[in-house]
Short mmCIF file of C-alpha atoms in Angstrom, two decimals:
data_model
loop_
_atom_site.label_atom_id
_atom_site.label_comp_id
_atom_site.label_asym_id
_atom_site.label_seq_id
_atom_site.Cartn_x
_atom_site.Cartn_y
_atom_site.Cartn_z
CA UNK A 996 -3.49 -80.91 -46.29
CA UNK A 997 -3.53 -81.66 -42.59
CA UNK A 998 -5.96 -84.16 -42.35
CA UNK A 999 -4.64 -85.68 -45.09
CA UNK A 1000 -0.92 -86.67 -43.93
CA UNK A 1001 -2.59 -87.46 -40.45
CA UNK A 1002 -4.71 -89.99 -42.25
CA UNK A 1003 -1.94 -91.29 -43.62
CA UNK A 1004 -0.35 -91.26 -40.22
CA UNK A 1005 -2.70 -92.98 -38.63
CA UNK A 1006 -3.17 -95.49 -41.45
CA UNK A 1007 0.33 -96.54 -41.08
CA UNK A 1008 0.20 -96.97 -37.53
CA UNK A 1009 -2.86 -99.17 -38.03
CA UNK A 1010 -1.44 -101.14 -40.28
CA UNK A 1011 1.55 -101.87 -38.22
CA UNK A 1012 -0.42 -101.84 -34.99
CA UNK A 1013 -2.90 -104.81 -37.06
CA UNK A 1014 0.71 -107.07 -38.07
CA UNK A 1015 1.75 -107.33 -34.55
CA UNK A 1016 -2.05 -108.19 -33.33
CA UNK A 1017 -1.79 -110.91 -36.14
CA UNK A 1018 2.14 -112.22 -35.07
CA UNK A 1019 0.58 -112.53 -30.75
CA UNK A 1020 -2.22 -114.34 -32.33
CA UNK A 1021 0.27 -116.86 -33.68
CA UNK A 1022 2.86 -116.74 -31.25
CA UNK A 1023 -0.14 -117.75 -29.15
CA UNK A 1024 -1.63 -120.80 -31.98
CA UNK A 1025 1.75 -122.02 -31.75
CA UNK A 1026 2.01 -123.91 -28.88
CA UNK A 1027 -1.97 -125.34 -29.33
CA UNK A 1028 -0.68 -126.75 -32.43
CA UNK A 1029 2.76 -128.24 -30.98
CA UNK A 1030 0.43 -129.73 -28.09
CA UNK A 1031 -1.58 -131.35 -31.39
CA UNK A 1032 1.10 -132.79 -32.57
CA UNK A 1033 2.70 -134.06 -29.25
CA UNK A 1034 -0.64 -136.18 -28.93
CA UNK A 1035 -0.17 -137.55 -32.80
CA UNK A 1036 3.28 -138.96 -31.91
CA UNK A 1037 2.02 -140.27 -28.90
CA UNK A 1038 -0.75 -142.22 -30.90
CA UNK A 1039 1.46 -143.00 -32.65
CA UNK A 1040 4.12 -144.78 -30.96
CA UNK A 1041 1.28 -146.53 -29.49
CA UNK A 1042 0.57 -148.22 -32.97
CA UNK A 1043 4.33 -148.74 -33.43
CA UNK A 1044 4.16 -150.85 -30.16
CA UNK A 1045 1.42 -152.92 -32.08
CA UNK A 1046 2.89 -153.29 -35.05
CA UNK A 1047 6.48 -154.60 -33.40
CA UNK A 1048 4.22 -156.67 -31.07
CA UNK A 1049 2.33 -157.73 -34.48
CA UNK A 1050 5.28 -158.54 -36.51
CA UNK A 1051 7.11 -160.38 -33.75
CA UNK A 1052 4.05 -162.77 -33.84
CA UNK A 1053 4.64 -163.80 -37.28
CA UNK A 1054 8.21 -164.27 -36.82
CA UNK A 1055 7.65 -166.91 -35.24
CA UNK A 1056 5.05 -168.36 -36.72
CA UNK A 1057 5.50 -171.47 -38.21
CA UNK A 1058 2.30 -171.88 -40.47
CA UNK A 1059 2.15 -170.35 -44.38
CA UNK A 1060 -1.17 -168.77 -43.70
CA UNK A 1061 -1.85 -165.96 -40.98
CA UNK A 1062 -4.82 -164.40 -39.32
CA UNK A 1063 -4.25 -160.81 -38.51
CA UNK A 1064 -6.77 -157.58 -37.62
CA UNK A 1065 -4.16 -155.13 -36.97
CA UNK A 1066 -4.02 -153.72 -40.80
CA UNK A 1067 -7.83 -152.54 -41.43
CA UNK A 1068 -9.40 -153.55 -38.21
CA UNK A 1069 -10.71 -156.35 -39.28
CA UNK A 1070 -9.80 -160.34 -39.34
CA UNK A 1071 -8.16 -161.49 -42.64
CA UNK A 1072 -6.09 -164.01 -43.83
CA UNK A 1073 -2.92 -163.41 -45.22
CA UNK A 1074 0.31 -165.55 -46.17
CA UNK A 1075 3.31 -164.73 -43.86
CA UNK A 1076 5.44 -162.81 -46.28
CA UNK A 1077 3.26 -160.80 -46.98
CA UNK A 1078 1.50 -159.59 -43.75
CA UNK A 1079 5.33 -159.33 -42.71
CA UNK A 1080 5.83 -157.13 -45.46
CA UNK A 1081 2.88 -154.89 -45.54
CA UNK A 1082 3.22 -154.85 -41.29
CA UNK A 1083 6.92 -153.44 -42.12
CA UNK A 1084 5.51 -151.15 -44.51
CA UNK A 1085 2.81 -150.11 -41.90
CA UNK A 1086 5.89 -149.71 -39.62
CA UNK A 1087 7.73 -147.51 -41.67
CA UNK A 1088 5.00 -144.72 -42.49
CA UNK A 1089 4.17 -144.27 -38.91
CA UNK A 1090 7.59 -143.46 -38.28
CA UNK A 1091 7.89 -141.20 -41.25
CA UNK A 1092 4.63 -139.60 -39.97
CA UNK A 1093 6.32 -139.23 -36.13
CA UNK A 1094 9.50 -137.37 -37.88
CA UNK A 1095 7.27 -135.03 -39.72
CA UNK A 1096 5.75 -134.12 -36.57
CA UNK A 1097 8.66 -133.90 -34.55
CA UNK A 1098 10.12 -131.95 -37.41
CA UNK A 1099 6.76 -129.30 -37.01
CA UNK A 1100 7.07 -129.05 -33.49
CA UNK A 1101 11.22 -127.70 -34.40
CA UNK A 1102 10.23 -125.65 -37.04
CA UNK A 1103 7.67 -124.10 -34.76
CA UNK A 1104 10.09 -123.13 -31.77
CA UNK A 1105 12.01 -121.13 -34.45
CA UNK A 1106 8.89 -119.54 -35.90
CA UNK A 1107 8.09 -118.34 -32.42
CA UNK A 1108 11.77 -117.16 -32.19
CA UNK A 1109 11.05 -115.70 -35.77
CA UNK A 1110 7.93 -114.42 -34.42
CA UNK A 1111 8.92 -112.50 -31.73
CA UNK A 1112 12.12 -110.75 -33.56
CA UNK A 1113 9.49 -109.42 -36.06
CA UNK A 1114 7.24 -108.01 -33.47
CA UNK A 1115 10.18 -106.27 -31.70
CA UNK A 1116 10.62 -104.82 -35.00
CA UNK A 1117 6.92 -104.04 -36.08
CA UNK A 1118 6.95 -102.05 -32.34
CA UNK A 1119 10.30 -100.77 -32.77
CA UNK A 1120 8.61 -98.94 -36.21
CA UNK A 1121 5.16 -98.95 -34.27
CA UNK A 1122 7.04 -96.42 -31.79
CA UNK A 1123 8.31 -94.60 -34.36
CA UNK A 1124 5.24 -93.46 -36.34
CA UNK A 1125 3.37 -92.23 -33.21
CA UNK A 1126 6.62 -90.08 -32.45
CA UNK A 1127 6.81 -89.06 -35.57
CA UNK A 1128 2.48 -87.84 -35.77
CA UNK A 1129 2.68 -86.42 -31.97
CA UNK A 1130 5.83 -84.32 -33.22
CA UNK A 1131 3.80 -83.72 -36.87
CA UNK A 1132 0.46 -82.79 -33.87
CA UNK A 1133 2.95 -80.16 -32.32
CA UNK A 1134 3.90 -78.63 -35.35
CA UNK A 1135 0.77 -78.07 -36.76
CA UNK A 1136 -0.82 -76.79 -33.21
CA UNK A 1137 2.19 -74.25 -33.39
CA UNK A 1138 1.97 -73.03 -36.67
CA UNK A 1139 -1.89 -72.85 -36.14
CA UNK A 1140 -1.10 -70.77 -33.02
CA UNK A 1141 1.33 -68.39 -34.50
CA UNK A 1142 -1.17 -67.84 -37.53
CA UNK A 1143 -4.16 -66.86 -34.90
CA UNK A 1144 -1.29 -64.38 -33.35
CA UNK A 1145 -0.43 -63.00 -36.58
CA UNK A 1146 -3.80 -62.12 -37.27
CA UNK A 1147 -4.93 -60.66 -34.08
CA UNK A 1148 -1.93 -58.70 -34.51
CA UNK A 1149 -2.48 -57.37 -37.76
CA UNK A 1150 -5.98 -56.37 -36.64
CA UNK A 1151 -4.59 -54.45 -33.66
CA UNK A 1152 -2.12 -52.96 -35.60
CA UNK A 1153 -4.76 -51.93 -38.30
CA UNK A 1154 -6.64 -50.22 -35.27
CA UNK A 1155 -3.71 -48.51 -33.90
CA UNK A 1156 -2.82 -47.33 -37.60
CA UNK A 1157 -6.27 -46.38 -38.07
CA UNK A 1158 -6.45 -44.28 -34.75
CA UNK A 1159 -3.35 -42.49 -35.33
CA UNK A 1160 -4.76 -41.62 -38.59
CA UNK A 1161 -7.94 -39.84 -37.47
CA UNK A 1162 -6.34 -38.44 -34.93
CA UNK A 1163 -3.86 -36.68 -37.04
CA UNK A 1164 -6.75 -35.65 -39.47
CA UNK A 1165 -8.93 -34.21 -36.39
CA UNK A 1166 -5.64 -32.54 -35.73
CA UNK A 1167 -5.03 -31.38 -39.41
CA UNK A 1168 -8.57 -30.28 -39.52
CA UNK A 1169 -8.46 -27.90 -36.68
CA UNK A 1170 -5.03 -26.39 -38.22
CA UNK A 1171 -6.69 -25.76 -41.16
CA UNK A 1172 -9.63 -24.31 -39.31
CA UNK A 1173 -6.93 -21.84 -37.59
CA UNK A 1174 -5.41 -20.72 -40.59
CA UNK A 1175 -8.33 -20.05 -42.56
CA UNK A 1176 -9.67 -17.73 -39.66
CA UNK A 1177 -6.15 -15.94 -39.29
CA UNK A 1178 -6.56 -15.83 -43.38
CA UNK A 1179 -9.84 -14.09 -42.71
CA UNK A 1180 -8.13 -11.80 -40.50
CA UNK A 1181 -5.47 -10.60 -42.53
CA UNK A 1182 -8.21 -9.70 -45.60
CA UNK A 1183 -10.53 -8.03 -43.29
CA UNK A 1184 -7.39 -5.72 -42.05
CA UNK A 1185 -6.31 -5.43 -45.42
CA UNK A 1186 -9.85 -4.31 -46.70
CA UNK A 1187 -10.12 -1.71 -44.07
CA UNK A 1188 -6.62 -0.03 -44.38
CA UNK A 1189 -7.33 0.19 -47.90
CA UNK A 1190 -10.41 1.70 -47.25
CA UNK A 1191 -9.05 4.57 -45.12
CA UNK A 1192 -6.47 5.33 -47.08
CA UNK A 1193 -9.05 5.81 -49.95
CA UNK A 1194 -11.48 7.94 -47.93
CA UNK A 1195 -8.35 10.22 -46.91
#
């Protein structure tokens, strides 16, 4: 019964001690991945500097047709409209993209806030289950303890019991010795009165 609610003692703890080794590890991830993203917006905005530079160009360009290699790296030939249309397009995913990103790298600063409230928590109840199996160690050492006294006790006790008891009977014994000799006694005188007073 011991070892069983220990195990399950020390289960518990290791199962709390195993969260917060899993929350540092992404408290810790966090900031790798924010630095990821960082560098994504910064590409980025790079390509948005193209693309403005890009659709400035055919603006003001006064021809139908237009060369351009900014879409797929390579040189094609589209009509203005729509290489205007498909740069704007272009234009408007990469900023989507950036506001996702800059959205992740938010949403991360409050997970690490999140984070680290939950592992205050996990140590708060950490702290709590070793209290509560050093308090459940003491216990059982104590009750162990006063079982090992009761029982050297009892055994003493048995001996002291026991002694007592032979003593008495060595006593008894000799009494009994003593009165069957005065016993003897007493016939012996009896026999021999009787005996005179017959003979007279």
């Amino acid at each position: 019964h011991y070892d069983s609610r220990r195990e399950k003692f020390l289960f518990r703890i290791n199962d709390i001690e195993q969260s917060i080794k899993k929350l540092e590890e992404r408290k810790l991830q966090i900031p790798r991945d924010q630095i990821l993203l960082a560098k994504k917006m910064s590409n980025m905005q790079d390509r948005l500097i193209e693309l403005n530079a890009e659709i400035e160009r055919v603006i003001s360009c006064s021809q139908n047709e237009i060369f351009s290699d900014i879409l797929h790296g390579a040189r094609q030939r589209f009509t203005k409209l729509e290489l205007k249309r498909k740069l704007q397009d272009e234009h408007m995913k990469c900023w989507m993209k950036i506001s996702q990103w800059r959205a992740g790298i938010i949403n991360m600063d409050r997970e690490i806030v999140g984070i680290e409230a939950d592992i205050d928590t996990h140590q708060t109840r950490l702290n709590e289950r070793k209290a509560a199996l050093l308090q459940f160690d003491r216990q059982c050492a104590a009750v162990t303890s006063m079982k090992c006294f009761v029982s050297t006790d009892s055994v003493q006790m048995q001996k002291f019991y026991f002694t007592r008891w032979r003593s008495r009977a060595k006593l008894l014994g000799g009494m009994r010795t003593i009165f069957n000799s005065f016993a003897r006694s007493i016939r012996r005188r009896m026999y021999m009165n009787a005996w005179r007073q017959w003979r007279a």
